[in-house]
Short mmCIF file of C-alpha atoms in Angstrom, two decimals:
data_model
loop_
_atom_site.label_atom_id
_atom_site.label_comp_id
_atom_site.label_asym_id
_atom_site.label_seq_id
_atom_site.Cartn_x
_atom_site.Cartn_y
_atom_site.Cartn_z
CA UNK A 157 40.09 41.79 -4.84
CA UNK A 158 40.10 39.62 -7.69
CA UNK A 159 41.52 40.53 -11.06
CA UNK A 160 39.98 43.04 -13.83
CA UNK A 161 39.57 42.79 -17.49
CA UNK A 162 41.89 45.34 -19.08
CA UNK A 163 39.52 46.97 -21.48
CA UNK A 164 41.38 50.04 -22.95
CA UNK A 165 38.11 50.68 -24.63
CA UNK A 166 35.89 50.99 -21.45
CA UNK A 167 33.79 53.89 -20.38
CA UNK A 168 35.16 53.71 -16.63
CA UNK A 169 39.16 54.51 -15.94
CA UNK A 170 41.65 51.57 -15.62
CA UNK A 171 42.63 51.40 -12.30
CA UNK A 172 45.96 52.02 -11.58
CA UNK A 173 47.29 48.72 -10.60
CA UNK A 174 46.38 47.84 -14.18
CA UNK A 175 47.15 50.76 -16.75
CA UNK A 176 50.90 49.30 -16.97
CA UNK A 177 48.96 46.48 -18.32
CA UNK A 178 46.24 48.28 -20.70
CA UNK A 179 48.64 48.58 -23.85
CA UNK A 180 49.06 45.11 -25.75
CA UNK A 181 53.06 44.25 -26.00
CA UNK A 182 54.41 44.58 -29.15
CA UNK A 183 57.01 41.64 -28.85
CA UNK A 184 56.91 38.98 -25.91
CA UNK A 185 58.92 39.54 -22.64
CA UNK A 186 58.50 38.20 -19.14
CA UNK A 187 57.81 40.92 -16.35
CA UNK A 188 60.77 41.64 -13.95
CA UNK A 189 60.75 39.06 -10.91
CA UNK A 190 61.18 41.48 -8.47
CA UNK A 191 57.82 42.59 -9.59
CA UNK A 192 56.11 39.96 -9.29
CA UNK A 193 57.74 38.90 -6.14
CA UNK A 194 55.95 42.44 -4.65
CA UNK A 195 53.01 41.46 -6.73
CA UNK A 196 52.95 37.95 -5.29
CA UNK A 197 53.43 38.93 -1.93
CA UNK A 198 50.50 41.76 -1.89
CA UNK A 199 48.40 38.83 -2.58
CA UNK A 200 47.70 38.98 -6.40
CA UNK A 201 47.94 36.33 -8.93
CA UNK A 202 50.99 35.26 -11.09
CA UNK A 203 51.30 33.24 -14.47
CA UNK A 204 54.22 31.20 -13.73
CA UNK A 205 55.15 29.36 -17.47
CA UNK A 206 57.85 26.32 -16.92
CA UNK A 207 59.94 25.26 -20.00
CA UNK A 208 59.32 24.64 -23.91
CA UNK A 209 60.81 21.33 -23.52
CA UNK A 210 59.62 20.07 -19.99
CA UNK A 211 55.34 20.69 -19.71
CA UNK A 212 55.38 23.93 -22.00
CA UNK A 213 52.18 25.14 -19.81
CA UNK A 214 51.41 28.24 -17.78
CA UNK A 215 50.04 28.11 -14.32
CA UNK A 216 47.83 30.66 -12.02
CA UNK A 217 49.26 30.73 -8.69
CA UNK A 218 48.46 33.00 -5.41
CA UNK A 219 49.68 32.17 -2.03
CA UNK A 220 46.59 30.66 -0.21
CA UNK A 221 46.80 32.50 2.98
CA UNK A 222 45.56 35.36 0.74
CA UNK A 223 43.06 33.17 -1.09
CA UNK A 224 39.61 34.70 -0.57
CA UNK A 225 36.30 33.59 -1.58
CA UNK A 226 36.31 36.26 -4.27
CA UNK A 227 39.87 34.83 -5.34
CA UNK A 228 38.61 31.41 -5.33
CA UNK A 229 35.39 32.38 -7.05
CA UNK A 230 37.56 34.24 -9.98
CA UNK A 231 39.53 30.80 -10.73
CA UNK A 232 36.51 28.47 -10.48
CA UNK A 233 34.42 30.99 -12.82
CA UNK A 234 36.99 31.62 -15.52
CA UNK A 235 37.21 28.04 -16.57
CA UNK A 236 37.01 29.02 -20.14
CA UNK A 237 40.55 29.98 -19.67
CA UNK A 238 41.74 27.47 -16.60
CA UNK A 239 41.69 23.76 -16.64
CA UNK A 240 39.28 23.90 -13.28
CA UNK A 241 41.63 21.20 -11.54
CA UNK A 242 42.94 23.47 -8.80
CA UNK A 243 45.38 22.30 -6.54
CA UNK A 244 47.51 23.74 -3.53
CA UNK A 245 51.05 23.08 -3.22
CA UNK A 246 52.90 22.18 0.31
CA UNK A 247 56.00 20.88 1.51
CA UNK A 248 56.44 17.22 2.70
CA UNK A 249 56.65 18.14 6.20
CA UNK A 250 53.73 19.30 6.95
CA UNK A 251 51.51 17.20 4.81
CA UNK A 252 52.94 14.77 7.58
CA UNK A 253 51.95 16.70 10.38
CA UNK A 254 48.24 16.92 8.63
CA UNK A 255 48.69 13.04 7.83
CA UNK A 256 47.60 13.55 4.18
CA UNK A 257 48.79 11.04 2.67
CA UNK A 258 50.06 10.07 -1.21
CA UNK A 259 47.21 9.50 -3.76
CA UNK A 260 49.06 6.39 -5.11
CA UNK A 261 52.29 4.21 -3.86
CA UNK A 262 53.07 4.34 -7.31
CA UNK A 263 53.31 7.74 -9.16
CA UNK A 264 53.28 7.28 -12.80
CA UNK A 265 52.47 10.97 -13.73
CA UNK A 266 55.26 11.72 -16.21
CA UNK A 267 56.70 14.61 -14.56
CA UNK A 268 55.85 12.54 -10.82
CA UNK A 269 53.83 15.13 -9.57
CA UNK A 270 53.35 14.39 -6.26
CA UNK A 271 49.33 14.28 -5.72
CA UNK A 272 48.26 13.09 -2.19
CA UNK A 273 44.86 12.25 -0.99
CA UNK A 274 42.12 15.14 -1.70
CA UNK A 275 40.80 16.88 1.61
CA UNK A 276 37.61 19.65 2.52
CA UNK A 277 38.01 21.69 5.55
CA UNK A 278 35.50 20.61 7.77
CA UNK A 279 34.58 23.81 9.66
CA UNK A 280 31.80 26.49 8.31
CA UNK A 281 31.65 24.15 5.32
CA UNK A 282 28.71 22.55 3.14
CA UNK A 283 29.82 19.96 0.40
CA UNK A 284 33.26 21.76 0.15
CA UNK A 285 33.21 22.47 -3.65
CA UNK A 286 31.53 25.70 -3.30
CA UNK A 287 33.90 28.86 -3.73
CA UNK A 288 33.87 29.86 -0.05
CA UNK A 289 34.28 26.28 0.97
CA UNK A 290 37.26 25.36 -0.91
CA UNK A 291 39.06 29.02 -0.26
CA UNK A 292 38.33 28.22 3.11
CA UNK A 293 40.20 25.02 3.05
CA UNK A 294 43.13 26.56 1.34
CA UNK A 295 43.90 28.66 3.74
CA UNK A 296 43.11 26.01 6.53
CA UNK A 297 45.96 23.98 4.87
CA UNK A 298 48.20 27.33 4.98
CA UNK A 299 47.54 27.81 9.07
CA UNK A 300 50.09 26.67 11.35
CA UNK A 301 47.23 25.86 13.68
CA UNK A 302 45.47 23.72 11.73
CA UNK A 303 45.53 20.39 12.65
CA UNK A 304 44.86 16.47 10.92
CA UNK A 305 41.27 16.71 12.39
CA UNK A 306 40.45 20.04 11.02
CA UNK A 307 40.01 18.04 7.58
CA UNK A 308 38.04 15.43 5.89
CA UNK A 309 39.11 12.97 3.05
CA UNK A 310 38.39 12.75 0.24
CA UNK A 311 37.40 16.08 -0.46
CA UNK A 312 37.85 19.08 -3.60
CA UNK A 313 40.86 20.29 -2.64
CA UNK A 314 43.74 18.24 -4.39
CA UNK A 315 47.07 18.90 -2.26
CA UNK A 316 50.88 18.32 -4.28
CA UNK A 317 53.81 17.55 -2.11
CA UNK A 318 56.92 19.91 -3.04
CA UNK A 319 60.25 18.39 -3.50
CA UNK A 320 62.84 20.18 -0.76
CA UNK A 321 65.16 22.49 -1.80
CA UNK A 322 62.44 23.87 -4.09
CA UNK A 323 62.72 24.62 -8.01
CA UNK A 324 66.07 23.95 -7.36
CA UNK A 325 65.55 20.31 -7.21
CA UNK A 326 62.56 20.16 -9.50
CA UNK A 327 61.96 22.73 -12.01
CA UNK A 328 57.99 22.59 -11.76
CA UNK A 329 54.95 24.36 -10.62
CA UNK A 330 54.38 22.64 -7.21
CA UNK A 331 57.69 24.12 -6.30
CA UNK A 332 57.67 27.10 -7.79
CA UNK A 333 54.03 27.99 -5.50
CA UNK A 334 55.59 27.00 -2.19
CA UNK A 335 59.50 28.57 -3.13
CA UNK A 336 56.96 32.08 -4.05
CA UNK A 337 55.23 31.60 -0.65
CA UNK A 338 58.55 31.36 1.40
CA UNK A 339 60.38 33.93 -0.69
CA UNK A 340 57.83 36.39 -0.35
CA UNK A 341 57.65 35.46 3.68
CA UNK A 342 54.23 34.00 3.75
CA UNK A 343 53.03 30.67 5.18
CA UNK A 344 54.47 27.71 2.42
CA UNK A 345 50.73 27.10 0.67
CA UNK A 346 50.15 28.19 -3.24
CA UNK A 347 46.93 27.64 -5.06
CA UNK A 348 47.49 26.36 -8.75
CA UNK A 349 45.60 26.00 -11.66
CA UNK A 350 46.78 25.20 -15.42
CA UNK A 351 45.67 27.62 -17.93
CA UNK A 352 43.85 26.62 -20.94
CA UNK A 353 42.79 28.25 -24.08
CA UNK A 354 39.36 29.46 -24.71
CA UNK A 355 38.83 27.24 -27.92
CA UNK A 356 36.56 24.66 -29.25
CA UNK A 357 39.01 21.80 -27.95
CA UNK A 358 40.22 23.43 -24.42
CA UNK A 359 43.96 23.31 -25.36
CA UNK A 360 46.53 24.11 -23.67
CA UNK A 361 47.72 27.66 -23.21
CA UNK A 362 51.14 28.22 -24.05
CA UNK A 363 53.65 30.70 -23.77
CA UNK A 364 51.88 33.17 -26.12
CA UNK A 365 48.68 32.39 -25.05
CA UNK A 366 49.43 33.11 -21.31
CA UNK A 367 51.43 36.13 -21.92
CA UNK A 368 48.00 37.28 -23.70
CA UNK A 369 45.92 36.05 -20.33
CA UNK A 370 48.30 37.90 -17.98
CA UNK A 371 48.04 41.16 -20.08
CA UNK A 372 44.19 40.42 -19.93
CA UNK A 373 44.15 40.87 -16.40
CA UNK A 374 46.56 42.51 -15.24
CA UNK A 375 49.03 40.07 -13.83
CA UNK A 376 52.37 39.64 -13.82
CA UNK A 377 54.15 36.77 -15.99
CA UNK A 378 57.37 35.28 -14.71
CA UNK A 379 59.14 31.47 -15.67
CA UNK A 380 60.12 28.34 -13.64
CA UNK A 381 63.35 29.49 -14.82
CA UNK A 382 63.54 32.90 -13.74
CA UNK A 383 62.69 31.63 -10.39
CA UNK A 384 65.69 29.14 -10.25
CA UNK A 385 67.91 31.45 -11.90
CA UNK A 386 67.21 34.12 -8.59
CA UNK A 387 67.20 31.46 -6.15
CA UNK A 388 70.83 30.61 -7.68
CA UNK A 389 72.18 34.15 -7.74
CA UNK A 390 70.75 35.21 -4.04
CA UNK A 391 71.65 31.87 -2.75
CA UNK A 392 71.93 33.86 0.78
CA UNK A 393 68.51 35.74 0.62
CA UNK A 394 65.53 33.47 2.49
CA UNK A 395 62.83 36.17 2.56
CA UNK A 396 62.61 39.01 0.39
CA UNK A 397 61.15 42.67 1.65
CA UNK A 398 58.75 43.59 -0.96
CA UNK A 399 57.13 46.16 1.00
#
């Protein structure tokens, strides 16, 4: 199910999932991880926000084995608040085994985010930018079974390679999705989208601003940072039993 408004002012009851949410904070704070670990892993979004001094930007992430059409359709329709360039993180490996290969030999992106070549599912698709076409190749690229033929190129989904060893090695989004994914025992595939604010000149959200999305709709709001800083206290936990 994709998220709801928080509206403390409706006619119809919050549902519960989202009253926690319904009061507006009265000072900022990040939710507890281990929330939105179980959060994560029940297959709702997060608004991961990496560091003042590195991009300063908030992301929208869900793991894309639990990326359904309605999912899909909620990012691609709420691009008054998202940038509309959504990507899907993966590791290096098995962007090999799919043979997707790097956009450019030479990454100049400042932060060398790793873009490869752009790819459509081809199966039970149309032009592949539709909402059910690109949620279907989302969680195409998140099946072990899929295979290099199963996809087309160029296409609408834009695919980042994570670094190994996770936000542990590089303190961004791209890792952060696929070290969610693994941590939370699903296959290692996370949608992403930047967040943007719903202003005359589209700028970016920031930490304010997302906390202020999140609370919107219900989702939990957790840092690059926080991430790392778990990885490096649990150094000996691989999969974590939200359930």
């Amino acid at each position: 199910m994709a998220p709801t408004a928080v509206s403390p002012t409706a006619n119809h009851p919050v549902p519960a999932l989202l009253k926690r949410h319904a009061a507006a904070p009265t000072s900022f704070s990040f939710d507890p991880i281990e929330d939105a670990f179980a959060a994560f892993q029940a297959g709702e979004f997060l608004v991961v926000m990496d560091s003042e001094d590195r991009e300063n930007e908030g992301d929208l992430i869900i793991a894309a084995s639990q990326c359904t059409t309605e999912k899909m359709a909620w990012m691609i329709k709420h691009t008054r608040f998202l940038s509309g360039y959504i990507c899907i993180a993966l590791p290096r490996e098995r962007l090999d085994e799919l043979e997707i290969p790097m956009m450019v030999a030479d990454n100049q992106d400042p932060h060398r985010t790793a873009y490869t070549v752009t790819v459509d599912y081809k199966h039970g698709t149309t032009t592949g930018i539709s909402a059910s076409d690109r949620s279907a190749t989302v969680r195409a690229l998140a099946s072990p079974d899929s295979r290099p033929s199963d996809f087309s190129r160029p296409g609408h989904m834009v695919p980042l390679r994570a670094r190994a060893g996770g936000v542990l090695t590089r303190m961004g989004h791209t890792e952060s999705a696929v070290d969610l994914c693994v941590l939370t025992g699903l296959p290692p595939a996370g949608v992403l989208c930047e967040l943007v604010n719903d202003d005359p000149q589209g700028t970016m959200a920031r930490r304010d601003d997302c906390r202020a999305f999140a609370d919107r709709w219900g989702l939990k709001m957790i840092s690059v940072e926080m991430l790392a800083e778990w990885r490096r206290t649990h150094p000996d936990i691989h999969t974590i039993n939200s359930t």
